[in-house]
PDB file of C-alpha atoms in Angstrom:
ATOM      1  CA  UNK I   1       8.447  19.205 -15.345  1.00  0.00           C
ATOM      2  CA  UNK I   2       8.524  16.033 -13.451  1.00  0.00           C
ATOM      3  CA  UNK I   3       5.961  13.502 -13.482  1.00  0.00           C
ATOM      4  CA  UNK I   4       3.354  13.472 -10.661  1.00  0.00           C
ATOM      5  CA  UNK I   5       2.419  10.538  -8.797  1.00  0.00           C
ATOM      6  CA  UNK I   6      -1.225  10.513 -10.827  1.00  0.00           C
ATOM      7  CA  UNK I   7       0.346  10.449 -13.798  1.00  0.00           C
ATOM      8  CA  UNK I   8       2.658   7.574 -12.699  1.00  0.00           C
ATOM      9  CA  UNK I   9      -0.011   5.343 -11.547  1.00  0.00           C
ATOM     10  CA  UNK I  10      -2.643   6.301 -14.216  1.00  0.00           C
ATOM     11  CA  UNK I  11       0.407   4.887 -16.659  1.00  0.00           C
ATOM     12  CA  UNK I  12      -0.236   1.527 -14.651  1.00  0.00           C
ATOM     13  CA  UNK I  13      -3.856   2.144 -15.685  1.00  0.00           C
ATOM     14  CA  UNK I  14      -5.179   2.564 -12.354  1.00  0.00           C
ATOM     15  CA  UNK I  15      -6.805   5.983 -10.535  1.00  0.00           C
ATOM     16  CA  UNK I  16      -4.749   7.444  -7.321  1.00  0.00           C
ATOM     17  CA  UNK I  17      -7.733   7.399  -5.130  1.00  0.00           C
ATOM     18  CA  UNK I  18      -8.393   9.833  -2.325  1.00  0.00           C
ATOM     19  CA  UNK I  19      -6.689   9.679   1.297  1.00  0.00           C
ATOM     20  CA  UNK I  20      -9.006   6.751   3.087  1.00  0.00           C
ATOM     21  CA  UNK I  21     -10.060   8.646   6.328  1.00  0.00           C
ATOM     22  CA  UNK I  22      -8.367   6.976   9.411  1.00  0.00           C
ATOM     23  CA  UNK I  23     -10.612   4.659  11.131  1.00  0.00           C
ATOM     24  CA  UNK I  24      -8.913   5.021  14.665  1.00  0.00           C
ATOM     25  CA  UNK I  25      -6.854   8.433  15.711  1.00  0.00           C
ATOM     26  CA  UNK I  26      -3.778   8.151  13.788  1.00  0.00           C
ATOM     27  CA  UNK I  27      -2.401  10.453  10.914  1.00  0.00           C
ATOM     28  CA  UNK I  28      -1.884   8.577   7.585  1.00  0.00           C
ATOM     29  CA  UNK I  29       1.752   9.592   7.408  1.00  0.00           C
ATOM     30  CA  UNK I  30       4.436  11.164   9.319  1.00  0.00           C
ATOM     31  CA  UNK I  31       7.518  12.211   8.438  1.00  0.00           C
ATOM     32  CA  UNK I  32      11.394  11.685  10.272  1.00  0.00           C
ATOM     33  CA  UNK I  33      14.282  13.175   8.295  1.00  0.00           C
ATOM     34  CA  UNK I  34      13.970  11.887   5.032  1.00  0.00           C
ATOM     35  CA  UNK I  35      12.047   9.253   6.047  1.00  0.00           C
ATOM     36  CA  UNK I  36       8.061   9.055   5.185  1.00  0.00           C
ATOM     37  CA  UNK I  37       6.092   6.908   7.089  1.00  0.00           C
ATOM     38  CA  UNK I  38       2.946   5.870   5.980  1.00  0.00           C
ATOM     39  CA  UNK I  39      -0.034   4.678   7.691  1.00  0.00           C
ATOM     40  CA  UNK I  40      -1.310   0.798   7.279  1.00  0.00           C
ATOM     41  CA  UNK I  41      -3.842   0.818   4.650  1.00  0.00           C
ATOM     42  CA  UNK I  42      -6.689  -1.564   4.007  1.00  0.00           C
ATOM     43  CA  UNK I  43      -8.757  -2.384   1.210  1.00  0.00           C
ATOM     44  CA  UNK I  44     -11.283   0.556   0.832  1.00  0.00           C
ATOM     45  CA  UNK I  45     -12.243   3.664  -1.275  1.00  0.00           C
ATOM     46  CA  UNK I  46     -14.426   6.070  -0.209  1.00  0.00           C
ATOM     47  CA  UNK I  47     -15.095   4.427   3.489  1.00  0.00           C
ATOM     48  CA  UNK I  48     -16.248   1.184   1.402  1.00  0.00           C
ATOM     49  CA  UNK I  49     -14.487  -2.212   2.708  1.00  0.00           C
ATOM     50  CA  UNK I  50     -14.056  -3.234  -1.174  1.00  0.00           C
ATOM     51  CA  UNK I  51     -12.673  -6.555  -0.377  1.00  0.00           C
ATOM     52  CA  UNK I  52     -13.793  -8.007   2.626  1.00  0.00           C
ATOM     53  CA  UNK I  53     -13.750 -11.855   4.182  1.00  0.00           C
ATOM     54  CA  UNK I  54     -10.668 -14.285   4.473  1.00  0.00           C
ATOM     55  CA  UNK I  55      -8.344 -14.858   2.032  1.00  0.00           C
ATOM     56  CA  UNK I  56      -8.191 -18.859   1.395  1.00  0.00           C
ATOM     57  CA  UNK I  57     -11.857 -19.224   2.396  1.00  0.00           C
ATOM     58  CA  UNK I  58     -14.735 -16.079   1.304  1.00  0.00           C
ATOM     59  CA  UNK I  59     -11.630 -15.030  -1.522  1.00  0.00           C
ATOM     60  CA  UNK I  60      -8.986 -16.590  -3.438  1.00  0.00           C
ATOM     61  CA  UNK I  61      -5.101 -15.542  -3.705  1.00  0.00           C
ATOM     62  CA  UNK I  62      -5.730 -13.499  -6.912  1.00  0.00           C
ATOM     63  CA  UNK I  63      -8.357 -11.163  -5.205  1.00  0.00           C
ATOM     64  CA  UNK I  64      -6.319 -11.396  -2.095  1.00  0.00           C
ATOM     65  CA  UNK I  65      -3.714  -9.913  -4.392  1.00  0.00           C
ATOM     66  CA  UNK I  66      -5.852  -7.155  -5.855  1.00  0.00           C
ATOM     67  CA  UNK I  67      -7.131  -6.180  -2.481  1.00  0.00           C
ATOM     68  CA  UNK I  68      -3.515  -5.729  -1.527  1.00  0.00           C
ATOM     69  CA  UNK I  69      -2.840  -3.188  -4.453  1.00  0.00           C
ATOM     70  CA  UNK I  70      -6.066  -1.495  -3.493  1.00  0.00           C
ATOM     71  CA  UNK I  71      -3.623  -0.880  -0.203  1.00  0.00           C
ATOM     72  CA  UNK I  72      -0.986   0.574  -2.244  1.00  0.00           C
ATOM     73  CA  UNK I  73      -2.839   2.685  -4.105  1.00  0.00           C
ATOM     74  CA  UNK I  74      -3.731   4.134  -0.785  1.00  0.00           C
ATOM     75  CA  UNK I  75      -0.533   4.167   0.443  1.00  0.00           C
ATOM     76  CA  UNK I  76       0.532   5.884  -3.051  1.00  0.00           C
ATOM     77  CA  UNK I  77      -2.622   8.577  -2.104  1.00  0.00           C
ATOM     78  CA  UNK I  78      -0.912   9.378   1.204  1.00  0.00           C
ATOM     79  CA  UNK I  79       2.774   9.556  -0.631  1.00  0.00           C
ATOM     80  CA  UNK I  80       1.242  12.162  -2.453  1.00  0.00           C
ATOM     81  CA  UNK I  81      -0.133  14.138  -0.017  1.00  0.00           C
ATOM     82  CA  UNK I  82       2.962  13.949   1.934  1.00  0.00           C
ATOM     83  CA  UNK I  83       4.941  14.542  -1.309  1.00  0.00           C
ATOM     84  CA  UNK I  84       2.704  17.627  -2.904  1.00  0.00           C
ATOM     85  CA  UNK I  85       2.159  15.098  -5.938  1.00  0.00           C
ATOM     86  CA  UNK I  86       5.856  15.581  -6.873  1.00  0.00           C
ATOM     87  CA  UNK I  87       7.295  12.057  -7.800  1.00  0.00           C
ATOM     88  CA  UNK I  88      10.689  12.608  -8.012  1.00  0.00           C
ATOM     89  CA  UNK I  89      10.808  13.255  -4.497  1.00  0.00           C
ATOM     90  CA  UNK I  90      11.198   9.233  -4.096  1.00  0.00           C
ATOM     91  CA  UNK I  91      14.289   8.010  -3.590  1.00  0.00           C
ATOM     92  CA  UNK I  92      13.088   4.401  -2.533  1.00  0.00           C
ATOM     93  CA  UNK I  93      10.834   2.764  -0.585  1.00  0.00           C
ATOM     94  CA  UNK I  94      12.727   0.737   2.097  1.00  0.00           C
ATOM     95  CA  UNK I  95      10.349  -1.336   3.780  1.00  0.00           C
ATOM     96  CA  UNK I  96       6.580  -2.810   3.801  1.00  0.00           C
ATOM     97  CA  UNK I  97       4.573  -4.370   5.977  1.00  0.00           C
ATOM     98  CA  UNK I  98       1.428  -6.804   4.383  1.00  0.00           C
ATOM     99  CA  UNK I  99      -1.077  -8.593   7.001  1.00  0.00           C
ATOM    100  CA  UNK I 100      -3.518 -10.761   4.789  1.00  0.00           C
ATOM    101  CA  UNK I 101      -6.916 -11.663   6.784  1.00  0.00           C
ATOM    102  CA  UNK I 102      -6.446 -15.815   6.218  1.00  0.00           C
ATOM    103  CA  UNK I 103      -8.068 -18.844   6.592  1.00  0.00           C
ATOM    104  CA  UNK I 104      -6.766 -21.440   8.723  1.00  0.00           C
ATOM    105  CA  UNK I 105      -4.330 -23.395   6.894  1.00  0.00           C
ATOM    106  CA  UNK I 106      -3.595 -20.230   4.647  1.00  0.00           C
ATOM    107  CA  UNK I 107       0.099 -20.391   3.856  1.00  0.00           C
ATOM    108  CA  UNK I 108       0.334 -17.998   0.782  1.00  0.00           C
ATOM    109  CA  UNK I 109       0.301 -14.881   2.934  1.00  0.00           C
ATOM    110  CA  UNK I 110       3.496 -13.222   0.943  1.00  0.00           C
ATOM    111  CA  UNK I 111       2.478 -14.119  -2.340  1.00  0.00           C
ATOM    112  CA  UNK I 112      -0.691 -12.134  -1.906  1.00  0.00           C
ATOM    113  CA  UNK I 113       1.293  -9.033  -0.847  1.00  0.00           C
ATOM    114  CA  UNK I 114       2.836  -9.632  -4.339  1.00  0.00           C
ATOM    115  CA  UNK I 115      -0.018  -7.515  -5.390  1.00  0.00           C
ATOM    116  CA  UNK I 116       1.826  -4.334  -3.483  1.00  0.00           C
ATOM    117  CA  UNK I 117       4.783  -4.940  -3.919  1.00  0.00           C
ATOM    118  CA  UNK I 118       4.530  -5.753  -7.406  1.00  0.00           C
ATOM    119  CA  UNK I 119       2.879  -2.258  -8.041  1.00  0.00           C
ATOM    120  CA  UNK I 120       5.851  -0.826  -5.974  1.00  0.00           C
ATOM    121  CA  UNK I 121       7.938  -2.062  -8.862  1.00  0.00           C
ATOM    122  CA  UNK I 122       6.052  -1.188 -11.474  1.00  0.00           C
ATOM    123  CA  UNK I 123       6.076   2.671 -10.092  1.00  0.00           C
ATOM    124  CA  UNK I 124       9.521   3.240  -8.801  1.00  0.00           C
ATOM    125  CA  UNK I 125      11.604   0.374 -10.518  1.00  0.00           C
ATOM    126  CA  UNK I 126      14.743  -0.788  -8.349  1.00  0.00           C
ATOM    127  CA  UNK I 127      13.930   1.980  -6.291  1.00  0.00           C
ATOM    128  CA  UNK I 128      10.479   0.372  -5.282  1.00  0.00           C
ATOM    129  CA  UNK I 129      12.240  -3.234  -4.071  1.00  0.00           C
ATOM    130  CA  UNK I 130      12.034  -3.090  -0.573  1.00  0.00           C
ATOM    131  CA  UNK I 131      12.824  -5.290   2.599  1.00  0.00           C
ATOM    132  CA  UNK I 132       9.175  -6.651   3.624  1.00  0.00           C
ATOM    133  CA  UNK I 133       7.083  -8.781   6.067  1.00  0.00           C
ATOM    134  CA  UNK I 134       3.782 -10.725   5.239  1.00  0.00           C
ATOM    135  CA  UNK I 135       1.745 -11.726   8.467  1.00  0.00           C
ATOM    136  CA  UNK I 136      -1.602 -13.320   8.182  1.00  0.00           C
ATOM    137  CA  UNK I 137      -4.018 -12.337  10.905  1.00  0.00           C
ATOM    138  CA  UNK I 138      -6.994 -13.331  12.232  1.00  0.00           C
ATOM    139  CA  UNK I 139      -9.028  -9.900  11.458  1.00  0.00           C
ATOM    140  CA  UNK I 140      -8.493  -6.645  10.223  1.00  0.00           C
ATOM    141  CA  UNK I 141     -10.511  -3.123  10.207  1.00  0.00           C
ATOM    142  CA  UNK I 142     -13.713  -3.186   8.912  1.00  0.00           C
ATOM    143  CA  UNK I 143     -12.943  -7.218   8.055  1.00  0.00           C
ATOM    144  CA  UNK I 144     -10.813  -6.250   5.209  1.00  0.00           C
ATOM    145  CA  UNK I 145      -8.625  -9.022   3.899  1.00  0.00           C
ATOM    146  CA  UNK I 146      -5.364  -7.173   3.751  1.00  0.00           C
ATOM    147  CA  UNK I 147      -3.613  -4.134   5.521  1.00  0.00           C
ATOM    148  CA  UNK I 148      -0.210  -2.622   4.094  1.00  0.00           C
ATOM    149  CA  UNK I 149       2.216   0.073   5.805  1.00  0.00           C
ATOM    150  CA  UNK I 150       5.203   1.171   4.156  1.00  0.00           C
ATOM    151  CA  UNK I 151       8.419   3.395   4.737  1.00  0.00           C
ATOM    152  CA  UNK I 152       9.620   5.313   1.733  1.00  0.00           C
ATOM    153  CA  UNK I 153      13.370   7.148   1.729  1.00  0.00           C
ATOM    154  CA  UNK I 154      12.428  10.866   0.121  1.00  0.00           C
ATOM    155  CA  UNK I 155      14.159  14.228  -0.604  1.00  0.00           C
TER     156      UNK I 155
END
């Protein structure tokens, strides 16, 4: 039996969290061919903004980066869904989009995406390297500091 998406990420020590419902009319993925599209996710569980404010003002790069893997494990919820839970359905992600909710003067937009991308990684090894962009914004959803979209390859 293969591993399941839960059991990959509870490995990492975290908890695959429940599909975020969409705040706006929009489906959180959608599927091409073998390509998966998922939905920008921000920083929430359970409708709760968990990291909210600017990063490089009301929070610092490391919580920027946690509130970024908050995102993936949201995207990671909506892979499963998508996916029935089966894991070896991946073949790689291919791209990701990160927008960080900055300060002025906030130049470390990428390396808070880190926290992601870095989970990415830690899933689907080379297969979780992706091409990516990291855009700090002026505002997000609900004021959450970070929003992150991703394309993943799949059988």
């Amino acid at each position: 039996m293969s591993k399941t998406i839960e059991q990959a990420v509870a490995e990492q020590g975290l908890t695959l969290p429940v599909i975020p419902k969409p705040r706006g009319m929009f489906l959180p993925w959608s599927q091409l061919g073998s390509q998966l599209f998922l939905a920008g996710q921000i920083c929430e569980r359970g409708g709760d903004v968990l990291y909210s404010g600017k990063v490089g003002a009301e929070l610092d790069l490391e919580t920027g980066k946690l509130a970024a893997q908050t995102c993936a494990l949201n995207l990671l919820a909506s892979l499963s869904d998508a996916l029935e839970g089966d894991f070896s359905r991946v073949v790689r992600c291919v791209r990701m989009n990160g927008f960080v909710n900055v300060a002025p003067g906030f130049h470390d937009v990428p390396l808070v995406i880190n926290g992601a991308s870095e989970l990415f990684v830690a899933l689907f090894g080379e297969a979780g390297r992706h091409a990516r962009t990291a855009i700090g914004v002026a505002t997000l959803p609900g004021n959450a500091a970070v929003e992150v979209e991703a394309i993943f390859e799949v059988r």
